[in-house]
mmCIF file of C-alpha atoms in Angstrom:
data_model
loop_
_atom_site.group_PDB
_atom_site.id
_atom_site.type_symbol
_atom_site.label_atom_id
_atom_site.label_comp_id
_atom_site.label_asym_id
_atom_site.label_seq_id
_atom_site.Cartn_x
_atom_site.Cartn_y
_atom_site.Cartn_z
ATOM 1 C CA MET A 279 11.433 -4.072 22.254
ATOM 2 C CA ILE A 280 12.883 -4.244 18.742
ATOM 3 C CA TYR A 281 9.859 -2.420 17.314
ATOM 4 C CA GLY A 282 10.311 0.378 19.835
ATOM 5 C CA ALA A 283 13.960 0.770 18.949
ATOM 6 C CA MET A 284 13.235 0.764 15.230
ATOM 7 C CA LYS A 285 10.397 3.243 15.672
ATOM 8 C CA PHE A 286 12.674 5.561 17.626
ATOM 9 C CA SER A 287 15.534 5.364 15.116
ATOM 10 C CA LEU A 288 13.884 4.867 11.722
ATOM 11 C CA GLY A 289 10.591 6.565 12.565
ATOM 12 C CA GLY A 290 12.323 9.462 14.251
ATOM 13 C CA GLY A 291 14.655 9.860 11.287
ATOM 14 C CA LEU A 292 11.781 9.839 8.793
ATOM 15 C CA LYS A 293 9.865 12.483 10.741
ATOM 16 C CA LEU A 294 12.950 14.657 11.101
ATOM 17 C CA ALA A 295 14.005 14.414 7.444
ATOM 18 C CA PHE A 296 10.615 14.456 5.684
ATOM 19 C CA ARG A 297 8.364 16.183 8.254
ATOM 20 C CA PRO A 298 5.166 14.350 7.218
ATOM 21 C CA TRP A 299 1.943 16.198 7.982
ATOM 22 C CA VAL A 300 -0.942 14.307 9.542
ATOM 23 C CA GLU A 301 -4.673 14.925 9.833
ATOM 24 C CA GLY A 302 -7.124 12.850 11.853
ATOM 25 C CA LEU A 303 -4.831 11.175 14.388
ATOM 26 C CA GLU A 304 -7.726 11.299 16.850
ATOM 27 C CA ASN A 305 -9.500 8.707 14.663
ATOM 28 C CA ILE A 306 -7.019 5.995 15.637
ATOM 29 C CA PRO A 307 -8.465 4.092 18.636
ATOM 30 C CA ALA A 308 -6.358 4.542 21.769
ATOM 31 C CA ASP A 309 -6.599 0.805 22.422
ATOM 32 C CA GLY A 310 -8.282 -2.316 21.115
ATOM 33 C CA PRO A 311 -8.312 -3.880 17.648
ATOM 34 C CA ALA A 312 -8.695 -1.835 14.469
ATOM 35 C CA ILE A 313 -7.912 -2.229 10.773
ATOM 36 C CA LEU A 314 -6.048 0.564 8.992
ATOM 37 C CA ALA A 315 -7.049 0.381 5.313
ATOM 38 C CA SER A 316 -4.811 2.578 3.177
ATOM 39 C CA ASN A 317 -4.176 3.445 -0.431
ATOM 40 C CA HIS A 318 -0.759 2.298 -1.627
ATOM 41 C CA LEU A 319 1.484 4.678 -3.537
ATOM 42 C CA SER A 320 4.982 3.757 -2.415
ATOM 43 C CA PHE A 321 7.110 1.138 -0.658
ATOM 44 C CA SER A 322 7.615 3.793 2.027
ATOM 45 C CA ASP A 323 3.908 3.838 2.992
ATOM 46 C CA SER A 324 4.514 1.016 5.481
ATOM 47 C CA PHE A 325 7.146 3.147 7.218
ATOM 48 C CA PHE A 326 5.621 6.627 7.189
ATOM 49 C CA LEU A 327 2.289 5.531 8.668
ATOM 50 C CA PRO A 328 3.752 3.686 11.696
ATOM 51 C CA ALA A 329 6.184 6.568 12.229
ATOM 52 C CA VAL A 330 3.381 9.008 13.049
ATOM 53 C CA LEU A 331 1.347 6.660 15.282
ATOM 54 C CA ASP A 332 1.817 6.076 18.992
ATOM 55 C CA ARG A 333 0.548 2.504 18.679
ATOM 56 C CA LYS A 334 2.248 -0.364 16.907
ATOM 57 C CA VAL A 335 0.737 -1.215 13.528
ATOM 58 C CA THR A 336 1.417 -4.550 11.849
ATOM 59 C CA PHE A 337 1.551 -4.981 8.084
ATOM 60 C CA ILE A 338 2.211 -8.162 6.130
ATOM 61 C CA ALA A 339 5.196 -8.867 3.886
ATOM 62 C CA LYS A 340 6.132 -11.769 1.643
ATOM 63 C CA ALA A 341 7.910 -14.599 3.448
ATOM 64 C CA GLU A 342 10.958 -14.327 1.177
ATOM 65 C CA TYR A 343 12.000 -11.194 3.074
ATOM 66 C CA PHE A 344 12.409 -13.352 6.195
ATOM 67 C CA THR A 345 14.007 -16.487 4.749
ATOM 68 C CA SER A 346 16.785 -15.262 2.440
ATOM 69 C CA PRO A 347 20.165 -16.860 3.255
ATOM 70 C CA GLY A 348 23.393 -15.168 4.270
ATOM 71 C CA VAL A 349 24.211 -12.073 6.270
ATOM 72 C CA LYS A 350 22.154 -9.829 4.017
ATOM 73 C CA GLY A 351 19.163 -12.152 4.406
ATOM 74 C CA ARG A 352 19.429 -12.115 8.204
ATOM 75 C CA LEU A 353 19.721 -8.339 8.253
ATOM 76 C CA THR A 354 16.701 -8.010 5.962
ATOM 77 C CA ALA A 355 14.659 -10.356 8.167
ATOM 78 C CA ALA A 356 15.663 -8.442 11.299
ATOM 79 C CA PHE A 357 14.708 -5.151 9.670
ATOM 80 C CA PHE A 358 11.232 -6.302 8.623
ATOM 81 C CA LYS A 359 10.564 -7.900 12.003
ATOM 82 C CA GLY A 360 11.760 -4.712 13.664
ATOM 83 C CA VAL A 361 9.304 -2.521 11.776
ATOM 84 C CA GLY A 362 6.373 -4.795 12.619
ATOM 85 C CA GLN A 363 6.024 -6.749 9.384
ATOM 86 C CA LEU A 364 4.588 -10.274 9.445
ATOM 87 C CA PRO A 365 5.782 -12.919 6.963
ATOM 88 C CA VAL A 366 3.109 -14.373 4.684
ATOM 89 C CA ASP A 367 3.749 -17.732 3.052
ATOM 90 C CA ARG A 368 2.456 -17.573 -0.525
ATOM 91 C CA SER A 369 2.977 -21.280 -1.249
ATOM 92 C CA GLY A 370 -0.416 -22.421 0.081
ATOM 93 C CA VAL A 371 -3.337 -23.546 -2.044
ATOM 94 C CA ARG A 372 -4.840 -20.055 -2.194
ATOM 95 C CA GLY A 373 -1.558 -18.194 -1.795
ATOM 96 C CA ALA A 374 -1.048 -14.970 0.057
ATOM 97 C CA GLY A 375 -4.750 -14.151 0.336
ATOM 98 C CA GLU A 376 -5.596 -16.805 2.926
ATOM 99 C CA ALA A 377 -2.317 -16.272 4.761
ATOM 100 C CA ALA A 378 -2.980 -12.521 4.990
ATOM 101 C CA ILE A 379 -6.459 -13.142 6.369
ATOM 102 C CA ARG A 380 -5.151 -15.485 9.054
ATOM 103 C CA ALA A 381 -2.384 -13.034 9.984
ATOM 104 C CA GLY A 382 -4.817 -10.139 10.211
ATOM 105 C CA ILE A 383 -7.259 -12.055 12.404
ATOM 106 C CA GLU A 384 -4.444 -13.075 14.783
ATOM 107 C CA VAL A 385 -3.243 -9.480 15.166
ATOM 108 C CA LEU A 386 -6.754 -8.202 15.814
ATOM 109 C CA GLU A 387 -7.607 -10.993 18.284
ATOM 110 C CA GLN A 388 -4.617 -9.800 20.314
ATOM 111 C CA GLY A 389 -6.053 -6.276 20.347
ATOM 112 C CA GLY A 390 -3.591 -4.813 17.828
ATOM 113 C CA LEU A 391 -3.692 -2.553 14.789
ATOM 114 C CA PHE A 392 -3.578 -4.359 11.455
ATOM 115 C CA GLY A 393 -2.531 -2.426 8.353
ATOM 116 C CA ILE A 394 -3.727 -3.530 4.932
ATOM 117 C CA TYR A 395 -3.721 -2.177 1.370
ATOM 118 C CA PRO A 396 -7.075 -3.116 -0.216
ATOM 119 C CA GLU A 397 -5.706 -2.500 -3.733
ATOM 120 C CA GLY A 398 -3.360 -5.439 -3.183
ATOM 121 C CA THR A 399 -0.368 -3.738 -4.791
ATOM 122 C CA ARG A 400 1.087 -0.288 -5.348
ATOM 123 C CA SER A 401 -0.701 2.008 -7.755
ATOM 124 C CA PRO A 402 1.196 2.119 -11.077
ATOM 125 C CA ASP A 403 0.257 5.737 -11.827
ATOM 126 C CA GLY A 404 -0.911 7.462 -8.658
ATOM 127 C CA ARG A 405 -4.599 6.750 -9.207
ATOM 128 C CA LEU A 406 -6.788 4.765 -6.806
ATOM 129 C CA TYR A 407 -7.791 1.316 -8.008
ATOM 130 C CA ARG A 408 -10.567 -1.097 -7.145
ATOM 131 C CA GLY A 409 -10.171 -2.805 -3.777
ATOM 132 C CA LYS A 410 -9.885 -6.564 -3.549
ATOM 133 C CA PRO A 411 -12.690 -7.911 -1.313
ATOM 134 C CA GLY A 412 -10.984 -11.119 -0.224
ATOM 135 C CA GLY A 413 -8.692 -9.698 2.459
ATOM 136 C CA LEU A 414 -9.957 -6.485 4.020
ATOM 137 C CA ALA A 415 -13.667 -7.326 4.145
ATOM 138 C CA ARG A 416 -13.217 -10.898 5.347
ATOM 139 C CA VAL A 417 -10.920 -9.842 8.178
ATOM 140 C CA ALA A 418 -13.289 -7.034 9.181
ATOM 141 C CA LEU A 419 -16.368 -9.269 9.198
ATOM 142 C CA ALA A 420 -14.625 -12.177 10.913
ATOM 143 C CA THR A 421 -13.398 -10.003 13.792
ATOM 144 C CA GLY A 422 -15.894 -7.146 14.001
ATOM 145 C CA ALA A 423 -12.974 -4.708 14.224
ATOM 146 C CA PRO A 424 -13.599 -1.143 12.999
ATOM 147 C CA VAL A 425 -11.996 -0.136 9.700
ATOM 148 C CA VAL A 426 -10.101 3.164 9.703
ATOM 149 C CA PRO A 427 -9.608 4.566 6.156
ATOM 150 C CA VAL A 428 -6.197 6.122 5.547
ATOM 151 C CA ALA A 429 -4.899 8.202 2.652
ATOM 152 C CA MET A 430 -1.178 8.438 1.954
ATOM 153 C CA ILE A 431 -0.462 11.592 -0.031
ATOM 154 C CA ASP A 432 2.534 12.306 -2.300
ATOM 155 C CA THR A 433 4.618 9.373 -1.030
ATOM 156 C CA GLU A 434 5.069 8.192 -4.629
ATOM 157 C CA LYS A 435 6.878 11.442 -5.419
ATOM 158 C CA ILE A 436 9.559 10.855 -2.790
ATOM 159 C CA GLN A 437 11.095 7.813 -4.467
ATOM 160 C CA PRO A 438 9.572 6.994 -7.865
ATOM 161 C CA PRO A 439 10.349 3.565 -9.403
ATOM 162 C CA GLY A 440 13.940 3.423 -10.601
ATOM 163 C CA LYS A 441 15.127 6.273 -8.380
ATOM 164 C CA VAL A 442 17.691 5.356 -5.724
ATOM 165 C CA VAL A 443 18.020 8.652 -3.892
ATOM 166 C CA PRO A 444 14.762 9.847 -2.302
ATOM 167 C CA LYS A 445 13.533 13.395 -2.781
ATOM 168 C CA LEU A 446 13.227 15.423 0.401
ATOM 169 C CA MET A 447 9.639 16.647 0.482
ATOM 170 C CA ARG A 448 6.682 16.536 2.867
ATOM 171 C CA PRO A 449 4.281 13.631 2.347
ATOM 172 C CA GLY A 450 0.871 13.672 3.964
ATOM 173 C CA ILE A 451 -1.278 11.222 5.904
ATOM 174 C CA ARG A 452 -5.010 11.808 6.243
ATOM 175 C CA ILE A 453 -6.933 9.498 8.596
ATOM 176 C CA GLY A 454 -10.699 9.172 8.391
ATOM 177 C CA GLU A 455 -13.325 8.221 10.942
ATOM 178 C CA PRO A 456 -13.666 4.504 11.793
ATOM 179 C CA LEU A 457 -16.226 2.513 9.815
ATOM 180 C CA ASP A 458 -18.373 -0.037 11.646
ATOM 181 C CA PHE A 459 -19.324 -3.177 9.719
ATOM 182 C CA SER A 460 -20.418 -5.225 12.720
ATOM 183 C CA ARG A 461 -23.919 -5.423 11.195
ATOM 184 C CA TYR A 462 -22.468 -7.863 8.653
ATOM 185 C CA ARG A 463 -20.678 -10.038 11.219
ATOM 186 C CA GLY A 464 -20.748 -13.683 10.182
ATOM 187 C CA LEU A 465 -21.514 -12.905 6.524
ATOM 188 C CA GLU A 466 -17.912 -13.097 5.320
ATOM 189 C CA GLY A 467 -18.944 -15.899 2.964
ATOM 190 C CA ASP A 468 -21.319 -13.641 1.016
ATOM 191 C CA ARG A 469 -19.417 -12.204 -1.943
ATOM 192 C CA PHE A 470 -21.937 -9.401 -2.452
ATOM 193 C CA ILE A 471 -21.479 -8.236 1.137
ATOM 194 C CA LEU A 472 -17.694 -8.452 0.761
ATOM 195 C CA ARG A 473 -17.860 -6.323 -2.386
ATOM 196 C CA SER A 474 -20.135 -3.772 -0.718
ATOM 197 C CA VAL A 475 -17.881 -3.418 2.345
ATOM 198 C CA THR A 476 -14.759 -3.049 0.221
ATOM 199 C CA ASP A 477 -16.338 -0.454 -2.070
ATOM 200 C CA GLU A 478 -17.502 1.601 0.916
ATOM 201 C CA VAL A 479 -13.958 1.653 2.318
ATOM 202 C CA MET A 480 -12.455 2.572 -1.065
ATOM 203 C CA TYR A 481 -14.952 5.420 -1.421
ATOM 204 C CA GLU A 482 -13.826 6.855 1.922
ATOM 205 C CA ILE A 483 -10.171 6.522 0.916
ATOM 206 C CA MET A 484 -10.932 8.311 -2.361
ATOM 207 C CA LYS A 485 -12.555 11.202 -0.488
ATOM 208 C CA LEU A 486 -9.558 11.477 1.832
ATOM 209 C CA SER A 487 -6.878 11.212 -0.867
ATOM 210 C CA GLY A 488 -8.513 13.147 -3.701
ATOM 211 C CA GLN A 489 -7.256 10.496 -6.129
ATOM 212 C CA GLU A 490 -8.957 9.662 -9.386
ATOM 213 C CA TYR A 491 -10.725 6.318 -8.995
ATOM 214 C CA VAL A 492 -10.314 3.566 -11.596
ATOM 215 C CA ASP A 493 -12.763 0.657 -11.424
ATOM 216 C CA ILE A 494 -10.299 -2.082 -12.302
ATOM 217 C CA TYR A 495 -7.720 -3.888 -10.198
ATOM 218 C CA ALA A 496 -4.241 -2.377 -9.998
ATOM 219 C CA THR A 497 -2.715 -5.705 -11.018
ATOM 220 C CA ALA A 498 -4.728 -5.594 -14.262
ATOM 221 C CA ALA A 499 -3.664 -1.989 -14.847
ATOM 222 C CA LYS A 500 -0.015 -2.962 -14.421
ATOM 223 C CA ARG A 501 -0.409 -5.713 -17.019
ATOM 224 C CA GLN A 502 -2.021 -3.274 -19.432
ATOM 225 C CA ILE A 503 0.774 -0.747 -18.952
ATOM 226 C CA ALA A 504 3.442 -3.422 -19.460
ATOM 227 C CA GLU A 505 1.736 -4.649 -22.631
ATOM 228 C CA GLN A 506 1.427 -1.103 -23.974
ATOM 229 C CA ARG A 507 5.111 -0.437 -23.342
ATOM 230 C CA LYS A 508 6.072 -3.713 -24.981
ATOM 231 C CA SER A 509 3.891 -2.933 -27.974
ATOM 232 C CA ALA A 510 5.279 0.607 -28.248
ATOM 233 C CA ALA A 511 8.833 -0.685 -28.038
ATOM 234 C CA GLY A 512 8.150 -3.232 -30.770
ATOM 235 C CA THR A 513 6.616 -0.580 -33.007
ATOM 236 C CA ALA A 514 9.573 1.734 -32.491
ATOM 237 C CA GLU A 515 12.057 -0.999 -33.398
ATOM 238 C CA GLY A 516 10.136 -1.825 -36.547
ATOM 239 C CA THR A 517 9.712 1.738 -37.786
ATOM 240 C CA GLY A 518 12.609 3.654 -36.304
ATOM 241 C CA VAL A 519 10.167 6.055 -34.624
ATOM 242 C CA PRO A 520 11.293 6.984 -31.078
ATOM 243 C CA ALA A 521 9.270 5.443 -28.253
ATOM 244 C CA VAL A 522 8.824 7.448 -25.100
ATOM 245 C CA GLU A 523 9.940 5.578 -22.002
ATOM 246 C CA GLY A 524 8.733 6.008 -18.446
ATOM 247 C CA ASP A 525 11.399 8.603 -17.620
ATOM 248 C CA GLY A 526 10.525 10.824 -20.570
ATOM 249 C CA THR A 527 13.427 9.597 -22.725
ATOM 250 C CA ALA A 528 12.869 8.868 -26.399
ATOM 251 C CA ARG A 529 14.765 5.813 -27.604
ATOM 252 C CA SER A 530 15.134 5.161 -31.333
ATOM 253 C CA ALA A 531 15.632 1.896 -33.154
ATOM 254 C CA GLN A 532 19.243 2.892 -33.731
ATOM 255 C CA GLY A 533 19.840 3.111 -29.964
ATOM 256 C CA GLY A 534 20.078 6.895 -29.694
ATOM 257 C CA THR A 535 18.282 8.757 -26.912
ATOM 258 C CA ALA A 536 16.812 12.216 -26.501
ATOM 259 C CA ARG A 537 14.793 13.839 -23.739
ATOM 260 C CA THR A 538 11.293 14.588 -24.933
ATOM 261 C CA GLY A 539 10.481 18.248 -24.743
ATOM 262 C CA ASP A 540 14.166 19.269 -25.077
ATOM 263 C CA LYS A 541 15.188 21.404 -28.008
ATOM 264 C CA GLY A 542 16.236 19.264 -30.896
ATOM 265 C CA ALA A 543 14.460 16.172 -29.514
#
């Protein structure tokens, strides 16, 4: 009931304002369990994809979104429940990974659509990163549900990190043909099988999205980027040479700023 209302209001508003284009809707099963495995470019991915589907799709979200105190916390919890998000408790022995697997299996056993981002986190630079085998592959092999590869396109350009007001432009969603891994059913304990299944899904996502593939985890890439920025900032402070920040602004050791590429910069 709440999901339907949210889909009508939020989903309808997103489609009206951004007019997302979609290819391959016929690849979403009309009924029965299926896993939607998508690249992850933006926070908005979890809203644009459900907005264009007739069926309910359930993603997972950290439990803190559902347990924050006060009026704001209750409103946040209601919003995430309304858009079909499931809380995942990260305090267990193996954290969010095991909780995500259990949540995914429950959704699929009830005949639903389960959405998952194999990269585990948003891409820091728009490229496609190595998929984590622990979640996607284990859920697929434990349930036998088909895996539908999905490519979100240009969603990172709508609201880049640090930008409050979204840019009105048309994102895209490209949906591939379902992948059947039932031949590996019961082998979810074999790490080589898990790696093979995950890599096959990521390859299909890469073909759909056209992204450059990077064979490291996105979490590792984010650490590298943070370390590089920290190192560059330290060098700039020590030498007085401007360091270029993420928004293209050069910041000197004296605190002055200039836009790189501008005259006089």
